PDB file of C-alpha atoms and ligand atoms in Angstrom:
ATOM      1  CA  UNK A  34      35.762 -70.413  93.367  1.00 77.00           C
ATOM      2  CA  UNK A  35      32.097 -69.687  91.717  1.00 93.00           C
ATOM      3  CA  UNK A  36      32.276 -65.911  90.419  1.00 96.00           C
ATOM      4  CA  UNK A  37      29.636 -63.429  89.796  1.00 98.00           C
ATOM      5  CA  UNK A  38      29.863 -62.389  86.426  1.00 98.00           C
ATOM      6  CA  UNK A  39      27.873 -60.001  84.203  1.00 98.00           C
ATOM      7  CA  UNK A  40      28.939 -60.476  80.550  1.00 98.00           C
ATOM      8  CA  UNK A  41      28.204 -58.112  77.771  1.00 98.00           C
ATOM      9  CA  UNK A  42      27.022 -59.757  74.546  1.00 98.00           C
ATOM     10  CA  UNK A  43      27.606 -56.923  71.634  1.00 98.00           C
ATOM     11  CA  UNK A  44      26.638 -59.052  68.454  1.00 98.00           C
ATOM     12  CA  UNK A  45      27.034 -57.104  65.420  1.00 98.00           C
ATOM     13  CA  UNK A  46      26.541 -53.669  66.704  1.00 98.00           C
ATOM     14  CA  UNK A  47      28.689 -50.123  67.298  1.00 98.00           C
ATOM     15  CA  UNK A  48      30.979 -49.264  65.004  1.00 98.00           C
ATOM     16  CA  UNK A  49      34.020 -48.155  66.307  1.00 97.00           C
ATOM     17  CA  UNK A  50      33.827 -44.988  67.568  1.00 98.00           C
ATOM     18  CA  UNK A  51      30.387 -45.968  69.150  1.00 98.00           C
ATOM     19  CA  UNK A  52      32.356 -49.102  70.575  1.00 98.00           C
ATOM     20  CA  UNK A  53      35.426 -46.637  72.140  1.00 98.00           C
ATOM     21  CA  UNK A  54      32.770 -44.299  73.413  1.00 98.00           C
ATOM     22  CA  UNK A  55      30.618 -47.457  75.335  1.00 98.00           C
ATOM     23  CA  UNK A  56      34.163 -48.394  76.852  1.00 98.00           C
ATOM     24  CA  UNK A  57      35.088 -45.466  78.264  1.00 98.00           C
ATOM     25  CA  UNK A  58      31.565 -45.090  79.789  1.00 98.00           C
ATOM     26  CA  UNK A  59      31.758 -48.379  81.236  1.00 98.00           C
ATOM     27  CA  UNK A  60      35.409 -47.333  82.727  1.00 98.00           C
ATOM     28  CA  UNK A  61      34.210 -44.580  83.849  1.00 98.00           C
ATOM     29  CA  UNK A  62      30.451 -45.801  85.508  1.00 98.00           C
ATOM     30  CA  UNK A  63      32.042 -49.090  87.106  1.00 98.00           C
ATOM     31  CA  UNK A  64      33.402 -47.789  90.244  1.00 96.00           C
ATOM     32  CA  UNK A  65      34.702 -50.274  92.649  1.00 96.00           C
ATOM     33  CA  UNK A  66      31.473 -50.109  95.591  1.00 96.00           C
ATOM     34  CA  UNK A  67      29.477 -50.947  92.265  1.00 96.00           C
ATOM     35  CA  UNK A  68      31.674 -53.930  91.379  1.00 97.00           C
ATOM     36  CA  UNK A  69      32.150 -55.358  94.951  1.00 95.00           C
ATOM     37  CA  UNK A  70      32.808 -59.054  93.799  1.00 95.00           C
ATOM     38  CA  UNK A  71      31.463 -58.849  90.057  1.00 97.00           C
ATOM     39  CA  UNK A  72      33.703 -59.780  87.463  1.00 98.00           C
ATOM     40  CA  UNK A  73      32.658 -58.203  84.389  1.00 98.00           C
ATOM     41  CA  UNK A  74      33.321 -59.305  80.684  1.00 98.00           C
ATOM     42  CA  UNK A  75      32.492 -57.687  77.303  1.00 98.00           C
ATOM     43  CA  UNK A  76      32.006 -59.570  74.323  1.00 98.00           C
ATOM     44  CA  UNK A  77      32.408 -56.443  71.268  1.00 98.00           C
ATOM     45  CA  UNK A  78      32.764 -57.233  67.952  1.00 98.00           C
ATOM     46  CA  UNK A  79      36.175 -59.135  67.018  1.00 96.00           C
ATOM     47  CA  UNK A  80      36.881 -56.398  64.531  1.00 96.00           C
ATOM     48  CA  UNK A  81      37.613 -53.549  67.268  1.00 96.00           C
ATOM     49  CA  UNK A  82      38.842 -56.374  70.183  1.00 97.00           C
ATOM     50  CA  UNK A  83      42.212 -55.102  69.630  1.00 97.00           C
ATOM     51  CA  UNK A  84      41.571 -51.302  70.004  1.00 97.00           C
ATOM     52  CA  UNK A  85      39.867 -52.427  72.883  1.00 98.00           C
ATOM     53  CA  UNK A  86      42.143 -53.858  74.743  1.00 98.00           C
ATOM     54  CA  UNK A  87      44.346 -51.085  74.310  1.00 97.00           C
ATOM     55  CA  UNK A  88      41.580 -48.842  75.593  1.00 97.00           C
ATOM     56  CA  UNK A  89      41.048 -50.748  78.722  1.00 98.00           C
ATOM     57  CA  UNK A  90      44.860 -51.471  79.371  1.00 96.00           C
ATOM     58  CA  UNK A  91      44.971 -49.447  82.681  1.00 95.00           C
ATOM     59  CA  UNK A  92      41.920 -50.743  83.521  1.00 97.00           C
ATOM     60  CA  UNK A  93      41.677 -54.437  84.968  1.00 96.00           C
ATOM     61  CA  UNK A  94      38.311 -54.933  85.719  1.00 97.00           C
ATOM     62  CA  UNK A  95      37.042 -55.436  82.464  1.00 98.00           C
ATOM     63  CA  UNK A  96      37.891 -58.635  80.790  1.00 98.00           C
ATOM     64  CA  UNK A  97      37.100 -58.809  77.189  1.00 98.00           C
ATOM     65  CA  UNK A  98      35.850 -61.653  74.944  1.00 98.00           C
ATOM     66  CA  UNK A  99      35.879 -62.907  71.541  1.00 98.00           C
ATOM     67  CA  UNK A 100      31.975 -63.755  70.548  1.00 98.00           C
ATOM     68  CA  UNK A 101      33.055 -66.646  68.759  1.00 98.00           C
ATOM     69  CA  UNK A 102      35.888 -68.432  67.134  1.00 98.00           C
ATOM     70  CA  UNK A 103      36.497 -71.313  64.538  1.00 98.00           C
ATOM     71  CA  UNK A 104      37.316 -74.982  65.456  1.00 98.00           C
ATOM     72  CA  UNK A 105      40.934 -74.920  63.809  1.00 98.00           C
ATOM     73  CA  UNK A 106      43.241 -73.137  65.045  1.00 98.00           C
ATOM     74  CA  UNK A 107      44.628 -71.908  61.897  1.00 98.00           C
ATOM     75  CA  UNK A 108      43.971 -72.563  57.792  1.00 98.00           C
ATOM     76  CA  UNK A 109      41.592 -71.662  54.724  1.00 98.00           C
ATOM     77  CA  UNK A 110      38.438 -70.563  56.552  1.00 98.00           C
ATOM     78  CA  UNK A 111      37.746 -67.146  55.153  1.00 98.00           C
ATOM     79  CA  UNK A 112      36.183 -64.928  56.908  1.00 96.00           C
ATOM     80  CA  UNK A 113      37.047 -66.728  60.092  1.00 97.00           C
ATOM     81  CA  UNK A 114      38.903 -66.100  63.461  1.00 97.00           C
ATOM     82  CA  UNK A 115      40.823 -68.530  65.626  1.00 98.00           C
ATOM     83  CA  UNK A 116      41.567 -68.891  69.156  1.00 98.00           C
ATOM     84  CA  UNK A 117      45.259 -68.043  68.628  1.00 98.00           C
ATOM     85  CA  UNK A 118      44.343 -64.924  67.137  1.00 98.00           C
ATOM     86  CA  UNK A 119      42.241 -63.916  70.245  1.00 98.00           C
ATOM     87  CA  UNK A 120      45.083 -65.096  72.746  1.00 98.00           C
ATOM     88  CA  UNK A 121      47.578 -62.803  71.066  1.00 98.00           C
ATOM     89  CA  UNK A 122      45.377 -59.687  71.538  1.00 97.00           C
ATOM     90  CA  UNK A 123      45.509 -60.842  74.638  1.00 97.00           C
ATOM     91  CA  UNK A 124      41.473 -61.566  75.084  1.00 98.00           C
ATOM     92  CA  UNK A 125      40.593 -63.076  78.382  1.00 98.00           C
ATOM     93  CA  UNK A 126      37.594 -65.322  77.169  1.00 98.00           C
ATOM     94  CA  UNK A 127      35.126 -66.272  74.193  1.00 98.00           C
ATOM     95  CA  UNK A 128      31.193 -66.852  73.728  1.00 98.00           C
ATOM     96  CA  UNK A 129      31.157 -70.601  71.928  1.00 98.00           C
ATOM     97  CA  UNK A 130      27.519 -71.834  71.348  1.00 98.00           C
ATOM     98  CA  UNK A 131      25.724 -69.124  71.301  1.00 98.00           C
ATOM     99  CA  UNK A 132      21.739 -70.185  69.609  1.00 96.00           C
ATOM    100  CA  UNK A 133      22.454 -67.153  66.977  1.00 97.00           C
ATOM    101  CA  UNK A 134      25.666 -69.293  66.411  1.00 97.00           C
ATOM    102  CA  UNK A 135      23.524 -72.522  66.233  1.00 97.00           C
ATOM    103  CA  UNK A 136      20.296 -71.318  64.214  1.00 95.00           C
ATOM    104  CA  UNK A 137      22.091 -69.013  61.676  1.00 96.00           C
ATOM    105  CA  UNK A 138      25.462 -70.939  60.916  1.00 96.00           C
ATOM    106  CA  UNK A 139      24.065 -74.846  61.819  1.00 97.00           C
ATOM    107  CA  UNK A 140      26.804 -75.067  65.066  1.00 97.00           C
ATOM    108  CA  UNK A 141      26.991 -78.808  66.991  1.00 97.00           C
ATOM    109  CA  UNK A 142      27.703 -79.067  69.650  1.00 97.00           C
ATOM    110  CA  UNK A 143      30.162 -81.585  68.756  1.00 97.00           C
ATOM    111  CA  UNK A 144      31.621 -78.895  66.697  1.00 98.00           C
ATOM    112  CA  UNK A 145      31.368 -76.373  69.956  1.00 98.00           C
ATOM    113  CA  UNK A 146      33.348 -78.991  72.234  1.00 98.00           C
ATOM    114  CA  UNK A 147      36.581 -78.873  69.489  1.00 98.00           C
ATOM    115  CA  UNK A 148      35.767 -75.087  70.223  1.00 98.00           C
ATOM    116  CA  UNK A 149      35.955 -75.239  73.551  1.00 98.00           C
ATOM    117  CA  UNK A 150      39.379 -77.481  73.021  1.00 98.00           C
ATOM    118  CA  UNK A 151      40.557 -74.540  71.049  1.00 98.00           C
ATOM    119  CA  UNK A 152      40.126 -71.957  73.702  1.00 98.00           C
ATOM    120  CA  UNK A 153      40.928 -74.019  76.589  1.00 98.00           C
ATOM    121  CA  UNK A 154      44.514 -74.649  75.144  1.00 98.00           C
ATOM    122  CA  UNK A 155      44.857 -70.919  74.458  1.00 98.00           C
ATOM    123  CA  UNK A 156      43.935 -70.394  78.452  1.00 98.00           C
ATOM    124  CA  UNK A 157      41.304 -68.439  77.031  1.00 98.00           C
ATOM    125  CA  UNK A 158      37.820 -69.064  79.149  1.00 98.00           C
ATOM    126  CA  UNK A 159      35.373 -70.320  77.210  1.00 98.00           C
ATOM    127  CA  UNK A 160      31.718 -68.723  77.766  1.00 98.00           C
ATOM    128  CA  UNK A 161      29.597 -71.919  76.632  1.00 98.00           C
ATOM    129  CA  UNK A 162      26.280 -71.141  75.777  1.00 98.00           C
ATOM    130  CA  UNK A 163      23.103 -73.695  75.731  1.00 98.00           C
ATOM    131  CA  UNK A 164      19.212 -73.667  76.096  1.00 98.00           C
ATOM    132  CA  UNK A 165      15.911 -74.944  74.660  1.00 97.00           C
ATOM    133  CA  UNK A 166      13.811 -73.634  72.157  1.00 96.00           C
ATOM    134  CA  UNK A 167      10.205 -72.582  72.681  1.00 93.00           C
ATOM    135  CA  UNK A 168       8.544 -75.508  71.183  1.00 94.00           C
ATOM    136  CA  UNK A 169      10.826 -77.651  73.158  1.00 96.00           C
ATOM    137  CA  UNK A 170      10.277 -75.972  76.388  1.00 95.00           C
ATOM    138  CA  UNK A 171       6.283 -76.189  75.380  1.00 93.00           C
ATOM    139  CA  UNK A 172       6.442 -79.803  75.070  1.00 95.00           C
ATOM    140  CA  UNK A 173       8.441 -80.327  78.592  1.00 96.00           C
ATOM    141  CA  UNK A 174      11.501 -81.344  76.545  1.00 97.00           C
ATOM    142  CA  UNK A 175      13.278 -78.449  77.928  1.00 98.00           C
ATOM    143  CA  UNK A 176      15.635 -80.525  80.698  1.00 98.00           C
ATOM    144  CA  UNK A 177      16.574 -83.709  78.190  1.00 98.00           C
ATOM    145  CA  UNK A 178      17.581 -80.500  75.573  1.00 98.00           C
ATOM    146  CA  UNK A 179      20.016 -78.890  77.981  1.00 98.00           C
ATOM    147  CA  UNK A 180      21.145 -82.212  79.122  1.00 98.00           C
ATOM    148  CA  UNK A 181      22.369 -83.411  75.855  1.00 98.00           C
ATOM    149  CA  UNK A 182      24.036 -80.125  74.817  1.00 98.00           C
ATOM    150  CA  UNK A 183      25.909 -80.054  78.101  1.00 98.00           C
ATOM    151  CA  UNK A 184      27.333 -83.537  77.727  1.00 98.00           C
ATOM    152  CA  UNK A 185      28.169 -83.328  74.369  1.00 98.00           C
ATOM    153  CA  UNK A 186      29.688 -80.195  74.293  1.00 98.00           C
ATOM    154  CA  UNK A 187      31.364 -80.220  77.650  1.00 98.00           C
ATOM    155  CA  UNK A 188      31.755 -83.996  79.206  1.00 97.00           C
ATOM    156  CA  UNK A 189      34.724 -84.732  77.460  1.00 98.00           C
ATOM    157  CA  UNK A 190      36.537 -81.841  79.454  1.00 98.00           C
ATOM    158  CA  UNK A 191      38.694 -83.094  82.153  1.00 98.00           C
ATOM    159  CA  UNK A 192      37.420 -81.534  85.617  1.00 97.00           C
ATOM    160  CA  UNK A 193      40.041 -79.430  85.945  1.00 96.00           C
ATOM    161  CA  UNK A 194      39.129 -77.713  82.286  1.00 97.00           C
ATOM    162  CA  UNK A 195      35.714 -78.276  83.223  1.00 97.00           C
ATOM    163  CA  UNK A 196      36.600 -75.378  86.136  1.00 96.00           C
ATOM    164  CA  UNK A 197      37.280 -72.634  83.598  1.00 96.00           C
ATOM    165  CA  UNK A 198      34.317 -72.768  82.199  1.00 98.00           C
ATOM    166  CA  UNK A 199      31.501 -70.408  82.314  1.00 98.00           C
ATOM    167  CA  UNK A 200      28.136 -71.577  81.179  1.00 98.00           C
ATOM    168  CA  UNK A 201      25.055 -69.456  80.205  1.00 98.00           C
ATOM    169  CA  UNK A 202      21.997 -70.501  79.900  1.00 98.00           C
ATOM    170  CA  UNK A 203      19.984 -68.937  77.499  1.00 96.00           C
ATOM    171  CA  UNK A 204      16.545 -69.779  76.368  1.00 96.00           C
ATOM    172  CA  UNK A 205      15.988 -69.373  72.856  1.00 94.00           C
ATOM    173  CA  UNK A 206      12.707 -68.176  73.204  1.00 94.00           C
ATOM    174  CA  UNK A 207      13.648 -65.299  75.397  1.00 93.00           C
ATOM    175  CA  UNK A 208      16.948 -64.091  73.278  1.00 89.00           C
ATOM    176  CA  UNK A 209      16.152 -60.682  72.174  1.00 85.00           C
ATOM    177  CA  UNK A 210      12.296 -61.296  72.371  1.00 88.00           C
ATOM    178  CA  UNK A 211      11.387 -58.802  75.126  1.00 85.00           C
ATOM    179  CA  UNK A 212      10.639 -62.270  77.037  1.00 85.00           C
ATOM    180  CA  UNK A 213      12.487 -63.125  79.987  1.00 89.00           C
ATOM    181  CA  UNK A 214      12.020 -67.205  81.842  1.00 92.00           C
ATOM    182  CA  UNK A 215      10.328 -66.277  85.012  1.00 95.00           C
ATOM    183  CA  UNK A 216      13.099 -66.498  88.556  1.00 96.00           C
ATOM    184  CA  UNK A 217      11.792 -69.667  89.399  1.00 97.00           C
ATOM    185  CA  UNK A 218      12.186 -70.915  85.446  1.00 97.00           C
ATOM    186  CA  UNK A 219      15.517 -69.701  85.901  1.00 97.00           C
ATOM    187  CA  UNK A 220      16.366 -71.181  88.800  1.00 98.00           C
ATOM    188  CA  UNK A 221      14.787 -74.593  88.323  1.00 98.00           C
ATOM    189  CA  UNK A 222      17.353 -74.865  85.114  1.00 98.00           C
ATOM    190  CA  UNK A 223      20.555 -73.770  86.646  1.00 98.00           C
ATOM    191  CA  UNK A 224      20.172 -76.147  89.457  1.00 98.00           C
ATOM    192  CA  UNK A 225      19.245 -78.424  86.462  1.00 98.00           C
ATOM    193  CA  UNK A 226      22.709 -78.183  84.744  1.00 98.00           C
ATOM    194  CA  UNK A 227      24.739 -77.920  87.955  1.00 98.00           C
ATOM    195  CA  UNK A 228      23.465 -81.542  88.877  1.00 98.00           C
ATOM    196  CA  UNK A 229      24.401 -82.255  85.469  1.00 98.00           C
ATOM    197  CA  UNK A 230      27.917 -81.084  85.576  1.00 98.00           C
ATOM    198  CA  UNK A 231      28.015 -82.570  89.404  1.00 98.00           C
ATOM    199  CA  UNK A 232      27.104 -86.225  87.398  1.00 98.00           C
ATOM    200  CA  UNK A 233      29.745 -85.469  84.269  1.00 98.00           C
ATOM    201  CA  UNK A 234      32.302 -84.427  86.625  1.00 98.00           C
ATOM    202  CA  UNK A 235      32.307 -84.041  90.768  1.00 96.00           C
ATOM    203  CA  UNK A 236      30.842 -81.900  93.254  1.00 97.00           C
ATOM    204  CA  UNK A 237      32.933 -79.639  93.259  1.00 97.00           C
ATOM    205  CA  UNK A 238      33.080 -79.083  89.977  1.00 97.00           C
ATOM    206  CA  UNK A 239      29.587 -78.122  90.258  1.00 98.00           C
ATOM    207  CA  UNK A 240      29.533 -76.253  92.763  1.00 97.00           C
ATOM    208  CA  UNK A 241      32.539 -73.758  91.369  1.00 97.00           C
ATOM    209  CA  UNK A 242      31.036 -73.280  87.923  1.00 98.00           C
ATOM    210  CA  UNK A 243      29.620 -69.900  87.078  1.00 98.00           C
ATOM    211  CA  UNK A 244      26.099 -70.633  85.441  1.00 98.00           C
ATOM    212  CA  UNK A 245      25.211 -67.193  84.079  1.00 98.00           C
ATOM    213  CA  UNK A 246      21.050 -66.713  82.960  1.00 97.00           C
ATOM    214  CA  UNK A 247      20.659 -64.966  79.271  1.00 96.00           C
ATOM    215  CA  UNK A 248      17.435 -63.897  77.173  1.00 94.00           C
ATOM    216  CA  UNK A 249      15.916 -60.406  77.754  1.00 94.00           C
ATOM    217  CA  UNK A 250      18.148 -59.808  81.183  1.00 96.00           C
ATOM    218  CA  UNK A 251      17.267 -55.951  82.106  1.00 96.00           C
ATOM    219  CA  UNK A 252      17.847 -53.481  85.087  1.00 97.00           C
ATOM    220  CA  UNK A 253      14.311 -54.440  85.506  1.00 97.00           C
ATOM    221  CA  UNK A 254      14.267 -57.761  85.844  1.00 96.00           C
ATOM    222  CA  UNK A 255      18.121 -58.587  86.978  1.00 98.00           C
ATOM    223  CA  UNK A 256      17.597 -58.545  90.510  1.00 97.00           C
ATOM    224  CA  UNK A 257      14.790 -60.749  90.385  1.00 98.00           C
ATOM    225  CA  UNK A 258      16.809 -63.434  88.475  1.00 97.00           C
ATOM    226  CA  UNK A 259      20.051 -63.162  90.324  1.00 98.00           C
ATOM    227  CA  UNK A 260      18.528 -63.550  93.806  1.00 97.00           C
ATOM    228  CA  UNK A 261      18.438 -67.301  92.718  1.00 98.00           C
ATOM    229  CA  UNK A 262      21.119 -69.217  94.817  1.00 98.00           C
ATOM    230  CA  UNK A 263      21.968 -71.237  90.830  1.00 98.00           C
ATOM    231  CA  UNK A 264      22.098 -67.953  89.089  1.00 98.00           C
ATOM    232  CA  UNK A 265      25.386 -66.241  89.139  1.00 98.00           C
ATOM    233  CA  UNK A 266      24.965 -63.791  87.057  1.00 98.00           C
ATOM    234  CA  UNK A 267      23.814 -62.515  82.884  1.00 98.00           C
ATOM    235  CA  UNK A 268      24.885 -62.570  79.634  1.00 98.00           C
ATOM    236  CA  UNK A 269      23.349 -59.295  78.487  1.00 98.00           C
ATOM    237  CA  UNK A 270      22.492 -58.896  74.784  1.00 97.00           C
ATOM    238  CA  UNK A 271      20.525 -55.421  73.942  1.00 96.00           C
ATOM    239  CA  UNK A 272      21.342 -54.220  77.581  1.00 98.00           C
ATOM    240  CA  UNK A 273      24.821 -54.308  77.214  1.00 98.00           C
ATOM    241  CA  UNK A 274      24.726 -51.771  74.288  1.00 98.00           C
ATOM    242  CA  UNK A 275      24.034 -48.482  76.632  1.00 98.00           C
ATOM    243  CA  UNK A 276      26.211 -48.009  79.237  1.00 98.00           C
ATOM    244  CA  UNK A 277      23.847 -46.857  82.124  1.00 98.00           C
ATOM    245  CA  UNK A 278      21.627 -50.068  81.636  1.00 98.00           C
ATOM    246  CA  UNK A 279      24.771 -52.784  82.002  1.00 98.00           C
ATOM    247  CA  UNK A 280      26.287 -51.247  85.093  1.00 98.00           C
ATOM    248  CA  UNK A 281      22.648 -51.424  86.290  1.00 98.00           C
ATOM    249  CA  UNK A 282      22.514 -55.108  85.716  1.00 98.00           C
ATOM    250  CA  UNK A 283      26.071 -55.150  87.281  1.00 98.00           C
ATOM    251  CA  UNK A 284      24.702 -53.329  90.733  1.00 97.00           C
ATOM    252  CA  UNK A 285      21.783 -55.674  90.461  1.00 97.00           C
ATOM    253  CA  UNK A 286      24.218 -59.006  91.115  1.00 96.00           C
ATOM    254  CA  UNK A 287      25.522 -57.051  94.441  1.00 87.00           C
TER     255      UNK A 287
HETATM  256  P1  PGA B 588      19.306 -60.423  74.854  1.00 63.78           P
HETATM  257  O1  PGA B 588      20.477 -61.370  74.316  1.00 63.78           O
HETATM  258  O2  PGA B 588      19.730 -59.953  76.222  1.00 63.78           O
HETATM  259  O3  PGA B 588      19.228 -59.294  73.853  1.00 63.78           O
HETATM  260  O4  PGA B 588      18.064 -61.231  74.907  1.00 63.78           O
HETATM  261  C1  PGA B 588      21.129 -62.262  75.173  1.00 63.78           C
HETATM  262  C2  PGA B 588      22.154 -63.039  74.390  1.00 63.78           C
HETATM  263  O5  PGA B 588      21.866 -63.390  73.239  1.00 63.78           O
HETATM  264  O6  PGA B 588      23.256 -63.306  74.879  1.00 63.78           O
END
């Protein structure tokens, strides 16, 4: 079944204490009538997942994810953490793709589908990540972008993997820039890659993937960009880092 989800994108940010103290805020805030149907995810740095987890043990309705994780599952990458390593924290999920992922550290997608592989055979859910640049989006390149990213990241997936995937769409140009893509930019895309996943895989498939809009998501401007019938909810980045502003974003998607 298609979820809602709101997923909190940390990135390097909070150290631990300030990561404890946001968890026990979002505990605390994320009351049931403000949740209705929303799954929520948070995505802290991989350095405090474990203290989180223990934090939120009593408390189901936060899932937390890795924000990335290497292609092997094991072996002399320094500096590096595996898919393994999240499962036996007992993570729910993992951000794979992400453009800070691609610009800063030169990710494929080739080497996000072995990625994907990774965290699919850990039952972990991968939280795939794709979306155009600005110059591609000014030059109306925007849809053949997205296009190849999804297939070569994803359309090796049988459809049954396929249908633990989340995707977010995030347009590099509005990541972090204060920028958001408009509701109808927003929409036009997500029914974009939904046809796209309908052609890689079935129907169905399409219609039960969570395609989650990301790039400057706020309480302002949530509402606005999940009353699109293809958006099913955000991947927050700055947001996500106070407590009253993400479970505003949450109440937005009810
Ligand atoms: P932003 O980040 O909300 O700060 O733009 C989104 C993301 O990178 O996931």
């Amino acid at each position: 079944m298609r979820r809602k989800i709101v997923a909190g994108n940390w990135k390097m940010n909070k150290t631990v204490d300030e990561a404890l103290d946001l968890v026990e805020d979002l505990a605390d805030l994320l009351t049931d009538d403000i949740l209705g149907s929303t799954d929520v995810i948070i995505a802290p740095p991989s350095l405090f997942i474990s203290e989180i987890i223990e934090e939120l043990l009593d408390v189901d309705y936060i899932a937390v994810a890795g924000q990335n994780c290497h292609h092997e599952n094991n072996g002399a990458f320094t500096g590096e953490i595996s898919a393994p390593m999240l499962a036996s924290l007992e993570a729910d999920a993992c951000i794979v793709g992400h453009s800070e992922r691609r610009q800063y550290f030169g990710e494929t997608d080739a080497l996000i589908a072995k990625k994907i592989d990774r965290l699919l055979e850990q039952d972990l859910v991968p939280i795939y990540c794709c979306g155009e640049l600005l110059e591609e989006r000014k030059s109306g390149e925007h849809f053949t972008k997205v296009g190849n990213q999804l297939k070569e990241a994803l359309s090796h997936l049988s459809a049954n993997d396929m249908a633990e995937v989340i995707i977010a769409y995030e347009p590099v140009w509005a990541i972090g820039t204060g920028e958001t893509a408009t509701p109808e930019q927003a929409q036009e895309m997500h029914a974009f890659i939904r046809s796209q996943i309908a052609m890689m895989f079935d129907a169905d498939v399409a219609d039960e993937v969570s395609i989650l809009y990301g790039g400057s998501c706020n309480p302002k401007n949530a509402a606005a960009l999940f009353a699109n019938p293809d958006v099913d909810g955000g991947l927050i980045g700055g947001a996500s880092l106070d407590a009253d502003d993400f479970v505003d974003i949450v109440k937005a998607l009810n």
